[in-house]
XYZ file of C-alpha atoms in Angstrom:
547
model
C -18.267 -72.298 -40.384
C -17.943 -70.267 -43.634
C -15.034 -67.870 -44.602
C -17.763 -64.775 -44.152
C -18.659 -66.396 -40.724
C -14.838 -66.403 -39.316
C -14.305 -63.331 -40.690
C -16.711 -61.375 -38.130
C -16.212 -63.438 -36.128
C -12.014 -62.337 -35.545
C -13.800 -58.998 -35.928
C -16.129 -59.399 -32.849
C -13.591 -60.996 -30.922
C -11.042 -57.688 -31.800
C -13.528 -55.252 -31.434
C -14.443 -57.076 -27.597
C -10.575 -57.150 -27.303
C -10.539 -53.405 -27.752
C -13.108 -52.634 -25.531
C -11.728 -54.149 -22.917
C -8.485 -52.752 -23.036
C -10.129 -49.507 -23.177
C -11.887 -50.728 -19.990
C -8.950 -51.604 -18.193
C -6.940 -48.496 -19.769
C -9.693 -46.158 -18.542
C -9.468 -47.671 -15.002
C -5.767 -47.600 -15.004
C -5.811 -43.673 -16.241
C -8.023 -43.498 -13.784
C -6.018 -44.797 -11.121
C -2.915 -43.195 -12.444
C -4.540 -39.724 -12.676
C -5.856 -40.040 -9.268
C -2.694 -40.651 -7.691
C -0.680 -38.242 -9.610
C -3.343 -35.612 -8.437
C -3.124 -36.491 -4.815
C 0.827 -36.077 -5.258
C 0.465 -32.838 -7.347
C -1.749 -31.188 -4.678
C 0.141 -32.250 -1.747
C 3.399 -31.286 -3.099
C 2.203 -27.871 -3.886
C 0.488 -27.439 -0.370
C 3.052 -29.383 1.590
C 4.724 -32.495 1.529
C 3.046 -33.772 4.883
C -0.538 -32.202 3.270
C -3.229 -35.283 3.640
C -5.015 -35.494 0.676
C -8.578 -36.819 -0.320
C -10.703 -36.917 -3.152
C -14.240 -37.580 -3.121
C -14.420 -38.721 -6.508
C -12.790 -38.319 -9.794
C -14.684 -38.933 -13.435
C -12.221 -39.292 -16.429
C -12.815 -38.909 -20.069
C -10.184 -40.055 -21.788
C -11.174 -39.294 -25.491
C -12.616 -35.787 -24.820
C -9.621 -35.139 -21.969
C -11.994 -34.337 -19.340
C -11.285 -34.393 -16.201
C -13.537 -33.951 -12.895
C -12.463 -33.549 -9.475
C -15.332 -33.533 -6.468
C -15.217 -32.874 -2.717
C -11.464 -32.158 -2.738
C -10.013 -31.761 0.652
C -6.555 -31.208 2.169
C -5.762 -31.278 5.747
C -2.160 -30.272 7.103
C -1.115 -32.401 10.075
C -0.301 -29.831 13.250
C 3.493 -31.286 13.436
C 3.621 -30.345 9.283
C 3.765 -26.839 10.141
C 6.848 -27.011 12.780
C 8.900 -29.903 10.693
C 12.486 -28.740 10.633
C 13.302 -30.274 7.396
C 10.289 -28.723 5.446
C 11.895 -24.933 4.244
C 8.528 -24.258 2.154
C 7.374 -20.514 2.829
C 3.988 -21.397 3.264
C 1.694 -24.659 3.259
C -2.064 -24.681 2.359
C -5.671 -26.226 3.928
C -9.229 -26.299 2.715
C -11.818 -27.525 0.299
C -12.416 -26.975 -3.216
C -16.317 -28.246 -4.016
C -15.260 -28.898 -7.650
C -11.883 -28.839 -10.185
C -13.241 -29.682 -13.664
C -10.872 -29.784 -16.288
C -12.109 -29.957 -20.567
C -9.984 -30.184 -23.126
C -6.683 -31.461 -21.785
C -4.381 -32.726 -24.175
C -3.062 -35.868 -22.699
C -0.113 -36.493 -25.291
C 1.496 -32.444 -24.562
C 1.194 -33.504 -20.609
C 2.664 -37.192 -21.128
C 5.272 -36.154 -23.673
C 6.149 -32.280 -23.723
C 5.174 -31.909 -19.543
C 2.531 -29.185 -21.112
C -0.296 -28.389 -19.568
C -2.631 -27.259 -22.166
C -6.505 -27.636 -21.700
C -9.475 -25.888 -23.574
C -11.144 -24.819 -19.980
C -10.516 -24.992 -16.251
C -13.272 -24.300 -13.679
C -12.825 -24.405 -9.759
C -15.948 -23.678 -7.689
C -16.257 -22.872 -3.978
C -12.285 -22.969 -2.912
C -12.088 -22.100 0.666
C -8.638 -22.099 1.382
C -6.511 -21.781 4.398
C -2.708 -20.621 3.661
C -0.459 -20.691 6.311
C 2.565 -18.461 6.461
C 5.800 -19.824 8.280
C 8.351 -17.483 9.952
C 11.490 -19.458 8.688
C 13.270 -16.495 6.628
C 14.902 -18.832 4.168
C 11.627 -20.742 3.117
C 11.041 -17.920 0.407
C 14.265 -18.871 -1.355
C 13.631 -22.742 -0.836
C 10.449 -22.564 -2.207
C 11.410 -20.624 -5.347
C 13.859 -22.960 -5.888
C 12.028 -25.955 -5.858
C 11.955 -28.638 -9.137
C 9.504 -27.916 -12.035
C 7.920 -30.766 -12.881
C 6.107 -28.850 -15.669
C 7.385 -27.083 -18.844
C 4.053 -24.738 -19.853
C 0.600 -23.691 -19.105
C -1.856 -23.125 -21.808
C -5.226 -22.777 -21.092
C -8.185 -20.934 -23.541
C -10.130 -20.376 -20.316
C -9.892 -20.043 -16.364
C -12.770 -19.469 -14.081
C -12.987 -19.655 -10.232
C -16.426 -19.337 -8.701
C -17.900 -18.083 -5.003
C -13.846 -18.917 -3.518
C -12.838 -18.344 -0.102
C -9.347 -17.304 1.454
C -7.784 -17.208 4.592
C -4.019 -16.441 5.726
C -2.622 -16.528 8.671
C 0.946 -17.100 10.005
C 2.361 -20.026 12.649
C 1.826 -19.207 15.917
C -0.113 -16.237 15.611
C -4.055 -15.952 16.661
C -4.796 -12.973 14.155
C -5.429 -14.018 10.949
C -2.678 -11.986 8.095
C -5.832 -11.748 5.590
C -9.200 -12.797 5.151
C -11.242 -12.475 1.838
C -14.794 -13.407 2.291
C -15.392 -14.156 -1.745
C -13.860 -13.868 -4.797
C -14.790 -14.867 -8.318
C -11.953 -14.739 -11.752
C -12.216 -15.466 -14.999
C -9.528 -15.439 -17.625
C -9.014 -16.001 -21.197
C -5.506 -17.189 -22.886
C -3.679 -18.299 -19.852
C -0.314 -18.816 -20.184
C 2.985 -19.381 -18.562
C 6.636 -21.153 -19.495
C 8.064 -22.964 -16.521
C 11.756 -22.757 -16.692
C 14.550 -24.122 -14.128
C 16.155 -21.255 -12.298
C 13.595 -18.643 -13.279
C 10.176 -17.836 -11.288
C 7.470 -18.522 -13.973
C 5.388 -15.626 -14.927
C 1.616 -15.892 -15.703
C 0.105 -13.843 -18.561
C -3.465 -13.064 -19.700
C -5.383 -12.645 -22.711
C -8.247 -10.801 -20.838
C -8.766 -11.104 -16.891
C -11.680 -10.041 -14.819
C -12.297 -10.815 -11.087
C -13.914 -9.872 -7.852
C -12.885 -9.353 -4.003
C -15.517 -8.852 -1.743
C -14.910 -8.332 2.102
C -11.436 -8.122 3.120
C -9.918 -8.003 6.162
C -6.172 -7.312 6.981
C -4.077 -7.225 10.004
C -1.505 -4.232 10.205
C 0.420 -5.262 13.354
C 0.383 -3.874 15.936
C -2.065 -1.002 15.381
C -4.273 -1.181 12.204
C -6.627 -3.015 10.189
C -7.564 -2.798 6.484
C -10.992 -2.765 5.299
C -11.969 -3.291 1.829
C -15.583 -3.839 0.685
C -15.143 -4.449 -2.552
C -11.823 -4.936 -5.369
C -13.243 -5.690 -8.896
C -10.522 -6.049 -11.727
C -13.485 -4.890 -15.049
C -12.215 -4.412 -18.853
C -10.792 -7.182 -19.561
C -7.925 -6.456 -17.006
C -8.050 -3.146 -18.007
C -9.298 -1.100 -14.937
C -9.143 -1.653 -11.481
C -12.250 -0.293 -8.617
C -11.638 -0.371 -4.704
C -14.653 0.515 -3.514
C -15.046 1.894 0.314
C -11.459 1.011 1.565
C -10.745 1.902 5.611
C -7.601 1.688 7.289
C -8.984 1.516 11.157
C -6.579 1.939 14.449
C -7.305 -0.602 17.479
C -7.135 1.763 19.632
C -8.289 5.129 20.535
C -5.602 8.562 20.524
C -5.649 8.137 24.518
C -4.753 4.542 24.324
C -2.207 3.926 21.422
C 0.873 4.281 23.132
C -0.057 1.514 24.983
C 0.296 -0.384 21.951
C 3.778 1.555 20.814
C 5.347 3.036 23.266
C 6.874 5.723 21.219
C 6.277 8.997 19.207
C 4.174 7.981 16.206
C 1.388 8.899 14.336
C -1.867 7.226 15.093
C -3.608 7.264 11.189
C -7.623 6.762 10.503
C -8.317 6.964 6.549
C -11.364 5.829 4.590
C -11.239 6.373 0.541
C -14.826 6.082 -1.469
C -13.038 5.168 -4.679
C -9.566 4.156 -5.860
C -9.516 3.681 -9.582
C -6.960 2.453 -12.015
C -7.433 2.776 -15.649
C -5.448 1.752 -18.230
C -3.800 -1.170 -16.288
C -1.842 -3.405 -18.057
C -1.619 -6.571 -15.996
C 0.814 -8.616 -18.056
C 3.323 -5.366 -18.068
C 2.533 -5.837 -14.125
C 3.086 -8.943 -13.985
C 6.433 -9.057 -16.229
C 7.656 -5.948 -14.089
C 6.655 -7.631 -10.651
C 5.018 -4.312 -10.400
C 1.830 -1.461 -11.181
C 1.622 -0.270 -14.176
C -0.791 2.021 -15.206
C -2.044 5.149 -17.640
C -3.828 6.931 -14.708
C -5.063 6.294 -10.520
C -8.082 8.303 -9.004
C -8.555 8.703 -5.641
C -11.766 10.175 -4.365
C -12.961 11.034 -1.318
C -10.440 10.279 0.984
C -11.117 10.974 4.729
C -8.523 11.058 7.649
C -7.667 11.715 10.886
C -4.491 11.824 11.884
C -2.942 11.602 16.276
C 0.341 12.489 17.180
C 1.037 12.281 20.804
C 4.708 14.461 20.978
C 4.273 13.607 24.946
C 5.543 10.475 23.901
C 9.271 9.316 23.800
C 11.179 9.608 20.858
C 11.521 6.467 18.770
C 14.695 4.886 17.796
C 16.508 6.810 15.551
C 15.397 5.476 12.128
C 15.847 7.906 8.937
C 12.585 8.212 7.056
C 13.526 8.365 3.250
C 12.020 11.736 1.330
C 9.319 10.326 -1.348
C 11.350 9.437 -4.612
C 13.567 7.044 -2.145
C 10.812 5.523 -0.513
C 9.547 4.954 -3.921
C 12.344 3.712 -5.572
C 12.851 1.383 -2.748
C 9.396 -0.289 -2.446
C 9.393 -4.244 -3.224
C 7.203 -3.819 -6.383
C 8.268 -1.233 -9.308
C 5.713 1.820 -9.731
C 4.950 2.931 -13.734
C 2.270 5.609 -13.188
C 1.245 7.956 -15.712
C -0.986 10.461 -13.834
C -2.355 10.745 -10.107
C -5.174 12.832 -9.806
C -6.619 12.787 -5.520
C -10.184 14.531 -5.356
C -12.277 15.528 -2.555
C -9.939 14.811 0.507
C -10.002 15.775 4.009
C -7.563 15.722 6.351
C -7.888 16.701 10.048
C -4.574 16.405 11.701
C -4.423 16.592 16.101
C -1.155 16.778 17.808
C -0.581 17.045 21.519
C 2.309 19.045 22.323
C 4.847 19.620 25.708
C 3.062 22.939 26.483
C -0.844 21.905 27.169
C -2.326 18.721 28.035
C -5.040 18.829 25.063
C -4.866 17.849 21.005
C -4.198 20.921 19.152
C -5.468 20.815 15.486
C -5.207 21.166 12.108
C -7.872 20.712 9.345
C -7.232 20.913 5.353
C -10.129 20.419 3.307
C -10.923 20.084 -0.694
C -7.729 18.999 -0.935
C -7.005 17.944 -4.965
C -3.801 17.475 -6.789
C -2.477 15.979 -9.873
C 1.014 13.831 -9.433
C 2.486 13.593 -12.882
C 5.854 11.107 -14.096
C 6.176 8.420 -11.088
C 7.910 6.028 -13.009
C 10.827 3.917 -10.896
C 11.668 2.016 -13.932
C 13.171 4.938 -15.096
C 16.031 5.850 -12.745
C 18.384 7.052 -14.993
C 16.455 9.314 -17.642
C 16.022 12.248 -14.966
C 12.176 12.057 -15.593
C 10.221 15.264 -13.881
C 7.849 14.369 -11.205
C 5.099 17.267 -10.949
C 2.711 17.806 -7.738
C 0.274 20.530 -8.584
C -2.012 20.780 -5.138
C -5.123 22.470 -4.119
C -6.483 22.694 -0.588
C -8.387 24.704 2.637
C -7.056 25.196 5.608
C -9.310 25.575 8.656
C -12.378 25.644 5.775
C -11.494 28.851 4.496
C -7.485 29.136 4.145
C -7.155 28.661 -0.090
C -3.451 26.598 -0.320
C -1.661 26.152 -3.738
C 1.746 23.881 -4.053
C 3.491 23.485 -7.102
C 6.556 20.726 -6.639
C 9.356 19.310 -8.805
C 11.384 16.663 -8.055
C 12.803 13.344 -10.140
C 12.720 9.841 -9.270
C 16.644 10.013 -9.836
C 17.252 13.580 -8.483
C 20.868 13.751 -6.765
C 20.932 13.875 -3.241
C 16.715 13.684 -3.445
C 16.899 17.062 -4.478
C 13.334 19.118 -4.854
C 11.730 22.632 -5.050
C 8.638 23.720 -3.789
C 6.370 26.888 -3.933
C 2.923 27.332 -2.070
C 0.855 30.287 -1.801
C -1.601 30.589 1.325
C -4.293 32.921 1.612
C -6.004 34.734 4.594
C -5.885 32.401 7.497
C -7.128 32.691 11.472
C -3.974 33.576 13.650
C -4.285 30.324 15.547
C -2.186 29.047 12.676
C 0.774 30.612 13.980
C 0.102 28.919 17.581
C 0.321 26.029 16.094
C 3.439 26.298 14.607
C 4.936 27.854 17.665
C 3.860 26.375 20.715
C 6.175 23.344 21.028
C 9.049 25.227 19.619
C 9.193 28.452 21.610
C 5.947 28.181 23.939
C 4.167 31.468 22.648
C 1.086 31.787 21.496
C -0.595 34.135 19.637
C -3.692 36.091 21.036
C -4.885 38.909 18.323
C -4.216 39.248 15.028
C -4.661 38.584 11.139
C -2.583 36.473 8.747
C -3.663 38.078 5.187
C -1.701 35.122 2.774
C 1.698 33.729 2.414
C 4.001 33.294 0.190
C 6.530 29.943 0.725
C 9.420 28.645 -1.416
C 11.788 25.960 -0.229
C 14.315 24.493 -2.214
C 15.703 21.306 -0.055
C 17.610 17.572 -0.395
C 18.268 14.772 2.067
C 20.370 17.056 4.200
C 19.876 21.014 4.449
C 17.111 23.385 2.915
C 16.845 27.068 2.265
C 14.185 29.093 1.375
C 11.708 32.054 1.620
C 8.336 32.948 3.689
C 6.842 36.496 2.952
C 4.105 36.768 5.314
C 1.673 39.574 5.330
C 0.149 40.188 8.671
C -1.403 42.973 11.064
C -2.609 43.371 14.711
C -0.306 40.747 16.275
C 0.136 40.377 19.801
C 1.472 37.065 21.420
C 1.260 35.770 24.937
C 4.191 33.245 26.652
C 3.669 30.536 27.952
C 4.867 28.486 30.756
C 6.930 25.518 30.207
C 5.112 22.983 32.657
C 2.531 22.259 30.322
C -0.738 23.723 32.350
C -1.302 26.615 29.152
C -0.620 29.419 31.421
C 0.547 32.543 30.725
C 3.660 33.842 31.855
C 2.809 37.615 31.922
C 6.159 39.097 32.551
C 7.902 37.114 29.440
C 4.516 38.413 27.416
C 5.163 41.733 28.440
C 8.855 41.857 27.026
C 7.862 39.726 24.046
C 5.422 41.954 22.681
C 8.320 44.690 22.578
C 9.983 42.633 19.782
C 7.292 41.324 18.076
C 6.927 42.645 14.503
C 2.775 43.951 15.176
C 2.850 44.397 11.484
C 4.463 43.171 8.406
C 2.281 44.422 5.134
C 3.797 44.272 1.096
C 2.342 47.781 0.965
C 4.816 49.549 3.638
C 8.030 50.309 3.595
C 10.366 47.636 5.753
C 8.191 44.705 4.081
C 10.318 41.745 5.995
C 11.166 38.438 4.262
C 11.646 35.309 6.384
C 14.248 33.928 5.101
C 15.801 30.483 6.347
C 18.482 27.732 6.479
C 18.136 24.897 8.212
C 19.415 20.928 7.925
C 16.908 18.423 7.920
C 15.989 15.815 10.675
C 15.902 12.939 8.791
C 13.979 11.074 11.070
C 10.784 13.317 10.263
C 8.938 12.679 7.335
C 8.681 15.211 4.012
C 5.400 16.431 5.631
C 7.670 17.525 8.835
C 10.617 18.570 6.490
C 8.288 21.050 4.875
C 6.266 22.487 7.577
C 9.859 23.163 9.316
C 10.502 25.496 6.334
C 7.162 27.040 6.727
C 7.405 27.488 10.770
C 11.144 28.969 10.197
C 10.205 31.243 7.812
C 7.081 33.016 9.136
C 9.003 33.043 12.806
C 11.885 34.137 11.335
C 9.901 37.616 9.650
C 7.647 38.038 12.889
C 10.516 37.533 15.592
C 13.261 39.034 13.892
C 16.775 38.176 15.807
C 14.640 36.944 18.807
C 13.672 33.445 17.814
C 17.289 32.457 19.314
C 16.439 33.835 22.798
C 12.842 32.217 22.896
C 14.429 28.831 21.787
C 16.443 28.656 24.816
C 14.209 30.045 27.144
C 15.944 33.358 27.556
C 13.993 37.058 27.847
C 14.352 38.349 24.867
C 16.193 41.339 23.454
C 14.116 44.632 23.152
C 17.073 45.959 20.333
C 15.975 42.720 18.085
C 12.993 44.444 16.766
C 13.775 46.029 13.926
């Protein structure tokens, strides 16, 4: 055998020798990956989670990765296991996980995830909520066994998700499809901190979701689409639907409550900035629209009172929500609300309607709590269709004490307005008359308010009612009543009467209540002049009142 001849031949015999270590390497990768992804999946959707794998295809020299058929089932006792304190544990199938680009030395070495592309098509997923209140904390807390996440490109095609909690029927959520697609993921995992995903440009879809507002509501959303890059955000035709009818609710909650129905055409956010979101665990935002919003709103006051809970004014309830608000500008356009309350005095829904209501909300930003920003509602609206209402607000996210102003004017209005801010209070009702406009300021905080109504009116002439709810007239009380009624009350005569009040708040009513208290006070207040005591408590009133 010549010197040329060995040569080749140790060449041939190294080369074979390579191969089939890269044979059995690529097998043992293969067998290596496949286990460590059957332990990464069941650790993150519980450590009980049965895994499978229908296949797996590696490339080790490109760094692909392919994973088909993926299922993972969660054993019935999983859910209930005392020592498990995970918040939440996950089912379902996942069609395909392919993975391009993955740099095998950053994961081996560096515990990096880093990866030119991942795609994940058909996920239908099942997450299931437990009810153990510490399983939040546990699972935050548990071990990272990764140090980053880069990846040049994320997709997720035609998914699937369902949640629903332990022991519970109803499902929490249900979103029929959803598609995303990102560009410059990334994320540091660091002990002790919860990581935080950014984005160099996200878009996605929602289609069809469903969720359960126990006990009473449902959510409705047709469509969620995240366009721009990340940059704006469209709900399209979004409901918020009662179970029940206004007949039936208290069935449901036995208590004083407001029964809400609301459908919105469009919500739009512009000028979102998802990683400032994200960073702030929040929304932040240049500007929202919200366009033709419909509702109907039932209050049954037949009802027992609820447990005494106070009901924060709006900058508290803001500055106490779980997520951090950073919102420019609020503009709402083309909303209608129709508001029915059933009172002690008649056994039907009395009613209110507003109409082409629009308003600007400027300065809601809770990050903010100490530079004394101004928050400014400027408001347009009908009443009854032909009532015009303007409301000018101020108020701060970090006024003392909640502290805010507000002005409105009103224009001419039918006199059954008055009815229905008297009928539960004082059970009169008015029977002729003309409101011509109003004029309201109320300056109030967590505690008291005072103000101003200057009401012009003419023709006025009220009927009492009795206090067993049939809607009868009491004629003797009417008689004396319309001795001390103020018939008239016009800027142009002399006498002009201002309704001026002071009152403390009942701070388990809402701002809506708080402000329509002022309103009621004042106008009663310049109508029944030193009466309004007497018809409080039932009493005939005094004839010497009128003035």
């Amino acid at each position: 055998m010549t010197r040329t001849t060995r040569r080749w031949l140790r060449v041939a015999i190294a080369a074979g020798g390579l191969v089939v270590v890269g044979f059995v390497a690529q097998r043992w990768l293969t067998h290596v990956a496949y286990a460590k992804s059957v332990e990464a999946l069941a650790n993150f959707c519980g450590p009980q989670s049965k895994v499978t794998l229908g296949a797996m295809e590696v490339q080790v020299l490109a760094g692909d990765v392919r994973w088909t058929n993926v299922r993972v089932e969660q054993p019935a006792d999983s859910l209930f296991a005392v020592d498990d304190e995970r918040a939440f544990h996950i089912a379902g199938t996942i069609d395909t996980v392919a993975v391009e680009g993955l740099s095998l030395l950053s994961l081996l070495f560096r515990g990096s995830i880093v990866a030119r592309d991942l795609r994940i098509e058909r996920p239908d997923l099942h997450v299931i909520l437990r009810n153990d209140t510490l399983a939040a904390a546990a699972t935050a807390s548990t071990e990272r066994r990764y140090t980053a996440l880069r990846l040049m490109s994320v997709g997720v095609e035609r998914g699937a998700v369902h949640v629903s909690r332990v022991g519970h029927a109803v499902p929490v959520l249900i979103v029929q499809q959803f598609d995303l697609h990102a560009a410059g993921a990334v994320a540091d995992f660091e002990e002790g901190t919860a990581p935080m995903l950014m984005f160099g440009t996200i878009t996605g879809e929602l289609s069809d979701v469903v969720a359960s507002l126990s006990p009473l509501y449902d959510l409705h959303v047709a469509c969620a689409a995240l366009t721009r890059g990340g940059a704006q955000l469209r709900i399209t035709d979004a409901a918020l639907r009662p179970l029940v009818g206004p007949e039936n609710y208290g069935k449901l909650v036995p208590f004083e409550t407001d029964l809400i129905s609301m459908h919105a055409d469009t919500l739009l956010a512009s000028g979102l900035d998802i990683n400032g979101s994200i960073a702030q665990r929040g929304l932040k935002t240049t500007k929202i629209l919200m366009a033709g919003m419909r509702g109907e709103i039932h209050r049954d006051k037949t009802l027992p009172d609820a447990p005494y809970t106070k009901k924060r004014l709006p900058m508290a309830g803001l500055r106490n929500l779980p997520f951090t608000v950073d919102v420019d500008n609020v503009r709402l356009v083309r909303w209608r609300l129709h508001y029915h309350e059933r009172g002690e005095n008649g056994p039907e829904y009395g009613e209110v309607l507003f109409s082409d209501i629009s308003a600007v909300i400027t300065g809601l930003h809770t990050t903010d709590t100490l530079g004394g920003n101004d928050v400014h509602l400027v408001a347009r609206a009908k009443a009854y269709d032909q009532a015009l209402i303007t409301v000018d607000a101020h108020t701060s996210v970090s006024a003392p004490n909640e502290r805010f102003t507000l002005s409105a004017t009103i224009g001419a209005m039918p006199i059954a307005v008055f009815n229905r801010m008297t009928t539960d209070l004082v059970a009169i009702r008015a029977t002729a008359g003309r409101i011509n406009n109003v004029n309201y300021h109320i300056t109030g905080d967590d505690d008291h308010a005072t103000g101003r109504v200057d009401v012009s009116y003419q023709d006025l002439a009220l009927s009492a009612l009795k206090r067993d709810r049939s809607g009868e007239e009491n004629r003797f009380k009417t008689s004396v009543l319309n001795l001390v009624v103020r018939s008239k009350n016009l800027r142009s005569n002399d006498g002009f009467h201002h309704g001026d009040f002071s009152f403390d708040r009942e701070q388990d009513r809402a701002v809506f209540k708080y402000v329509w208290a002022g309103l009621r006070e004042g106008m009663l207040a310049a109508m029944l002049p030193g009466a309004l005591d007497d018809l409080r408590k039932g009493k005939k009133p005094d004839a010497r009142s009128k003035r």
